[in-house]
CSV table of C-alpha atoms in Angstrom, one decimal:
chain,number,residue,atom,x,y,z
G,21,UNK,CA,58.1,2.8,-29.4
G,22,UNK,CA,58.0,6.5,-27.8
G,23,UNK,CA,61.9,8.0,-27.2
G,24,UNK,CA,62.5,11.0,-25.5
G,25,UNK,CA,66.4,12.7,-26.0
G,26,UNK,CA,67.7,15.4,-24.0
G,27,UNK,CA,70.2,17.8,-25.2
G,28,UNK,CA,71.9,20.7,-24.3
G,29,UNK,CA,75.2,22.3,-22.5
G,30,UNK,CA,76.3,20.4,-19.8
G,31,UNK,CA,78.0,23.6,-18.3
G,32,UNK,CA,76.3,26.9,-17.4
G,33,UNK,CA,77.9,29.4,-15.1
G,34,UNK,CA,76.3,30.8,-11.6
G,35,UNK,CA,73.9,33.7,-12.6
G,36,UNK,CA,73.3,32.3,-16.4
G,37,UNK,CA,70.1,30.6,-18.2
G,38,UNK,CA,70.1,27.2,-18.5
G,39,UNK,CA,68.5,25.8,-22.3
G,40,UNK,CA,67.9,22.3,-22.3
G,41,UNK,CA,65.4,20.4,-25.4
G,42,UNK,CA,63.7,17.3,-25.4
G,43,UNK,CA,63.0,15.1,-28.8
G,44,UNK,CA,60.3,13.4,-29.4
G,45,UNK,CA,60.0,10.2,-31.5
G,46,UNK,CA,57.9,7.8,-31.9
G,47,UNK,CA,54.3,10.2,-30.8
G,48,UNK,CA,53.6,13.4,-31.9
G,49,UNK,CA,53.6,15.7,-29.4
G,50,UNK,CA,50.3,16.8,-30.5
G,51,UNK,CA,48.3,13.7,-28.9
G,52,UNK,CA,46.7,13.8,-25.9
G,53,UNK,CA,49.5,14.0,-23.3
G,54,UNK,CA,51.4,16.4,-21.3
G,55,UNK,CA,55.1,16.6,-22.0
G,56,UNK,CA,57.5,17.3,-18.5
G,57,UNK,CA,60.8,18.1,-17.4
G,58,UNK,CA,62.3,16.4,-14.1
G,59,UNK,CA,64.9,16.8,-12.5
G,60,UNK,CA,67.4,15.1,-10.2
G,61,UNK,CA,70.0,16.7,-8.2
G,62,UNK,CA,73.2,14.0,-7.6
G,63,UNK,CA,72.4,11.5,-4.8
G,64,UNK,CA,68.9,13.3,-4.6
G,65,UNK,CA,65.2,12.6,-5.3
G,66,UNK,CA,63.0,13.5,-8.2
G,67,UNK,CA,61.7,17.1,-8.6
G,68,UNK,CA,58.8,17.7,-11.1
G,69,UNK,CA,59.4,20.9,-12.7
G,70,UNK,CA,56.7,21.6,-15.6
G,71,UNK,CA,54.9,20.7,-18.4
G,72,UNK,CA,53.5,21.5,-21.3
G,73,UNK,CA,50.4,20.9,-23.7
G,74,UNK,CA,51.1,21.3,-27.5
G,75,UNK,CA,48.4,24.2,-26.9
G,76,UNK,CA,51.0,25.9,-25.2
G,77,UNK,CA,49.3,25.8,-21.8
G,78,UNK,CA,51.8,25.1,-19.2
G,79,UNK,CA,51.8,24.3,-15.4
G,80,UNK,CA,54.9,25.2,-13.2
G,81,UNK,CA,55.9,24.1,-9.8
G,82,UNK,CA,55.3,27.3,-7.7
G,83,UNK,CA,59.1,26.4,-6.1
G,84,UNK,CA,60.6,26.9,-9.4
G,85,UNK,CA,57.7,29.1,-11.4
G,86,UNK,CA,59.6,32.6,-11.2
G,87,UNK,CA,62.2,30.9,-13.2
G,88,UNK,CA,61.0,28.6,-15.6
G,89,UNK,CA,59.7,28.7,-19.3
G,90,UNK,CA,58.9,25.7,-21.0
G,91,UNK,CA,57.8,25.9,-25.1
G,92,UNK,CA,56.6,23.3,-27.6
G,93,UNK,CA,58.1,23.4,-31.2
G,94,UNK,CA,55.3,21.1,-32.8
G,95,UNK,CA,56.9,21.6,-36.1
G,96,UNK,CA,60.2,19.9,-34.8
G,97,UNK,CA,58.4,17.5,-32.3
G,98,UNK,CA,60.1,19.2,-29.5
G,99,UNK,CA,59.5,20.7,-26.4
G,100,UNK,CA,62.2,22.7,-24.1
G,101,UNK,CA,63.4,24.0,-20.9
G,102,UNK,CA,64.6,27.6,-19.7
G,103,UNK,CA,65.4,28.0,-16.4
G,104,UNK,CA,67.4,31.4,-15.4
G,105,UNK,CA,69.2,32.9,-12.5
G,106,UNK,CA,70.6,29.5,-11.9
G,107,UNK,CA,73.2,28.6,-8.6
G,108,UNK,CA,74.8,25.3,-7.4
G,109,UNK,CA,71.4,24.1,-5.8
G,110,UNK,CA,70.1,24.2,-9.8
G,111,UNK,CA,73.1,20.7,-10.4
G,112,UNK,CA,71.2,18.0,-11.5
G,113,UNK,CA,70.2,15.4,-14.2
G,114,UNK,CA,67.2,17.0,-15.8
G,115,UNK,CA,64.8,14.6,-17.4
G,116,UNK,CA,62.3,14.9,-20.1
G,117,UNK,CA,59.5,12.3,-19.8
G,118,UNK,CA,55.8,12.0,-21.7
G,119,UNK,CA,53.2,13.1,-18.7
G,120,UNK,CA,50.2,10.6,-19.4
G,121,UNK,CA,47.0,12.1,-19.4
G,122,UNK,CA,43.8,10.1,-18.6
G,123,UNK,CA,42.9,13.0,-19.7
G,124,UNK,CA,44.4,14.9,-16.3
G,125,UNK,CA,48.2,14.6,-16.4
G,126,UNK,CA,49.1,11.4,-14.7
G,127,UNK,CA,52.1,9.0,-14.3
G,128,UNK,CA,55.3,9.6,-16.4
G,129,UNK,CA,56.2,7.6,-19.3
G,130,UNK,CA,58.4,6.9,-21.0
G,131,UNK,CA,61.3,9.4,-19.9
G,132,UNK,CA,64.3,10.3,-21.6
G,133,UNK,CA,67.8,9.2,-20.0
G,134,UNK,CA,68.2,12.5,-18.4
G,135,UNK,CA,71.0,15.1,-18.9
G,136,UNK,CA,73.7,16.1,-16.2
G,137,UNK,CA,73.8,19.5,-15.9
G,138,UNK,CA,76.3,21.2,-13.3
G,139,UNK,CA,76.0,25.4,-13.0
G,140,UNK,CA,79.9,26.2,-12.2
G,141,UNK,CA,81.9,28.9,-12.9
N,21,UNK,CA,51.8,20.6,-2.1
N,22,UNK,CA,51.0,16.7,-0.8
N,23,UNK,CA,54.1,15.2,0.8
N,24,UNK,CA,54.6,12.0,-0.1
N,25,UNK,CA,57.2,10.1,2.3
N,26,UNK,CA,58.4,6.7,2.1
N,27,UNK,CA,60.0,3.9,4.4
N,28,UNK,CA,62.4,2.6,5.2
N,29,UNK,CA,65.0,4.6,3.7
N,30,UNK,CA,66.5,1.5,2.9
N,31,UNK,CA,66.2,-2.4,3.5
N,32,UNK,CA,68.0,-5.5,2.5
N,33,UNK,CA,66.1,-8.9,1.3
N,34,UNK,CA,67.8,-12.4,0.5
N,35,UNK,CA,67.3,-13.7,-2.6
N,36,UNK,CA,63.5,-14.8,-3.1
N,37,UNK,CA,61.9,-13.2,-0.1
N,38,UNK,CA,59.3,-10.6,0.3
N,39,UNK,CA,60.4,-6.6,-0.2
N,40,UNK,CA,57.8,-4.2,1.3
N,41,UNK,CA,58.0,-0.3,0.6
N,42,UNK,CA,55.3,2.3,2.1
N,43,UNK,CA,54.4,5.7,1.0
N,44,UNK,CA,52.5,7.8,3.1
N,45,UNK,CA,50.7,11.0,1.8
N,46,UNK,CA,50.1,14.3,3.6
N,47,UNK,CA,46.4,14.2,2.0
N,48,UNK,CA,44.0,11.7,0.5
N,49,UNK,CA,44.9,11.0,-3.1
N,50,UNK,CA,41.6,8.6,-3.7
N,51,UNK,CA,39.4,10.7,-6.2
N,52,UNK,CA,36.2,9.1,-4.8
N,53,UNK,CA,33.8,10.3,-8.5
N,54,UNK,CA,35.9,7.4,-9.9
N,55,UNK,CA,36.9,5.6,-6.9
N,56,UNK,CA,40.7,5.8,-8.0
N,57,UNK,CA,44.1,6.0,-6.1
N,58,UNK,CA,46.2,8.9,-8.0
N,59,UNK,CA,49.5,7.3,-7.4
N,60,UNK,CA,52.3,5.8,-9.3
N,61,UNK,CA,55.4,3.6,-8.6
N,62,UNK,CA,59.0,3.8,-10.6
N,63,UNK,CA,61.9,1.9,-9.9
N,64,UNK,CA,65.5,3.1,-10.6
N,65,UNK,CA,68.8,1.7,-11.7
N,66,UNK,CA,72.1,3.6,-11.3
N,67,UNK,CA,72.7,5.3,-14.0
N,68,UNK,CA,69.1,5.1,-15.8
N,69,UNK,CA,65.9,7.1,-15.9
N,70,UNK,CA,63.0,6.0,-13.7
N,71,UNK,CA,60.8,3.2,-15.0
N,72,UNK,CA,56.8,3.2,-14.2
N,73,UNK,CA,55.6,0.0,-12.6
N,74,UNK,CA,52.7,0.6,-11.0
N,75,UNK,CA,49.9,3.6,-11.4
N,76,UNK,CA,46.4,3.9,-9.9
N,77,UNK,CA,48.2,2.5,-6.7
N,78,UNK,CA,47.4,-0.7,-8.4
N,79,UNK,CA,47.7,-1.7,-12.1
N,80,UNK,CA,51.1,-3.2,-13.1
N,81,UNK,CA,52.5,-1.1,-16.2
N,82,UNK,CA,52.4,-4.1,-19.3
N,83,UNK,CA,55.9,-5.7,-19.5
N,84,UNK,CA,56.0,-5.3,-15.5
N,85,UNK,CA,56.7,-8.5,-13.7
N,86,UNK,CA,53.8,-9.8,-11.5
N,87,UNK,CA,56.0,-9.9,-8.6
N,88,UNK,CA,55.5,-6.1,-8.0
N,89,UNK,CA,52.3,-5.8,-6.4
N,90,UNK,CA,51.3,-2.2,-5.8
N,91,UNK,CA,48.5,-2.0,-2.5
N,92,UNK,CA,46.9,0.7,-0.3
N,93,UNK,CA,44.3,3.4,-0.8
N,94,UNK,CA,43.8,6.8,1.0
N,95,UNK,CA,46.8,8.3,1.9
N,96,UNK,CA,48.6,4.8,2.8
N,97,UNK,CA,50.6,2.4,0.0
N,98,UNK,CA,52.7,-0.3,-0.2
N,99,UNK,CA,54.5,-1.7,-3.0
N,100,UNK,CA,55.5,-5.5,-2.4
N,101,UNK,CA,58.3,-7.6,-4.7
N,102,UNK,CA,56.8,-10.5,-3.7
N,103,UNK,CA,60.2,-12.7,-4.7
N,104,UNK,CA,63.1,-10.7,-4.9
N,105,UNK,CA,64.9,-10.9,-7.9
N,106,UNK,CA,68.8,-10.0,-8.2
N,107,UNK,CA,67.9,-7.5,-10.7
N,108,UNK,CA,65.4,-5.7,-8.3
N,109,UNK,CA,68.4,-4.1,-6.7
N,110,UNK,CA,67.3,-0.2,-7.9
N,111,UNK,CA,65.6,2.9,-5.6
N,112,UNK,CA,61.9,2.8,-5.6
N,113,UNK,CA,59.5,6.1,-5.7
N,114,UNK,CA,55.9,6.6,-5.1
N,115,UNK,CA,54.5,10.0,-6.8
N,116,UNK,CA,50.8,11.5,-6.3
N,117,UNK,CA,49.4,13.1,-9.5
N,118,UNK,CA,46.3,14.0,-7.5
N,119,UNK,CA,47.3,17.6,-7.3
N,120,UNK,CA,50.0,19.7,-8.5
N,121,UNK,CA,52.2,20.7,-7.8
N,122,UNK,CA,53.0,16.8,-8.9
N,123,UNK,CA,55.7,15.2,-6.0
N,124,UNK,CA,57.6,12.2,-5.5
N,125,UNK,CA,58.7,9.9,-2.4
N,126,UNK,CA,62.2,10.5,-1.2
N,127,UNK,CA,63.0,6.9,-2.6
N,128,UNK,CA,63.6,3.5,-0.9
N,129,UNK,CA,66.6,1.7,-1.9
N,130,UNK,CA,66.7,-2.3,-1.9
N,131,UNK,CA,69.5,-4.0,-1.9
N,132,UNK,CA,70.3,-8.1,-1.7
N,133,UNK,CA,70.9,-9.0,2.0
């Protein structure tokens, strides 16, 4: 059964970088799939943010692009997030989920249970 | 990017009757080389990640109860609970994965009338 686990500060202050990582477990995140982050401001809908191939080929969403980095450690089975310059509007529980490919990226599944981040001073 | 929009914002069902959710998408998501819908169905539970029920418009995820019928082609979709059960209470999103940048519904929440 595939598991994906968020982790990372719960905290980051107006202005700062915010580092989150996903685990993988049960598929490598070598196979055939794209690997996302998501994310969910409180109250709000789902915003797709970026993912990754274990090439190292990602795809941003233009909205979001000027901030974002996502990377794949394949030796740890990981992939993570960066996203700088963050402000209020940047509050959310950001999720990691497995991007099906067929062999385009496709639906999302499995995700992880998501992360609350708040940017506060 | 393709809007996706959904209604009602909400709606309340008794016990056992029929739940119908429509997503509408600013463009076609029907790739007509392979004659497929690119679009995808999750529910939500307070508190939990989303969970795919539905993709190519159509094909029930495995595990998925056959109550949740996912319909419509184009740029027009509905996902029916055909019976709804109590523990259908949850938001429900339609996302396109025809072109990126990849977008979601704004969600439709059911709720037990």
């Amino acid at each position: 059964q595939v598991h994906l686990q968020e982790s990372g500060p719960g905290l980051v202050k107006p202005s700062g970088t915010l580092s989150l990582t996903c685990d993988v477990s049960g598929d490598s995140i070598n196979n055939n799939h794209w690997w996302s982050w998501v994310r969910q401001p409180p109250g709000k809908g789902l915003e797709w943010i970026g993912d990754i191939y274990h090439t190292g080929t990602t795809n941003y969403n233009p909205s979001l692009k000027s901030r974002v980095a996502i990377s794949v450690d394949k030796s740890k089975n990981q992939f993570s997030l960066r996203l700088r310059s963050v402000t209020a509007a940047d509050t959310a529980v950001y999720y990691c989920a497995r991007h099906v490919s067929v062999p385009v990226e496709a639906w999302f599944d499995p995700w992880g249970q998501g992360t609350l981040v708040s940017v506060s001073s | 990017d393709i809007v996706m929009t959904q209604s009602p914002d909400s709606l309340a069902v008794s016990l056992g009757e029929r739940a119908t959710i429509n997503c509408k998408s600013s463009q076609g998501v029907l790739y007509r080389p392979n004659n497929k819908n690119y679009l995808a169905w999750y529910q939500q539970k307070p508190g939990q990640p989303p969970k795919l029920l539905v993709y190519w418009a159509s094909t029930r995820e495995p595990g998925v109860p056959d109550r949740f019928i996912g319909s419509g082609s184009g740029t027009d979709f509905t996902l029916t609970i055909s019976s709804l059960q109590a523990e259908d209470v949850a938001l429900y999103y339609c996302q396109q994965y025809y072109n990126i940048p990849w977008t979601f519904g704004p969600g439709t929440k059911v709720e037990i009338k």
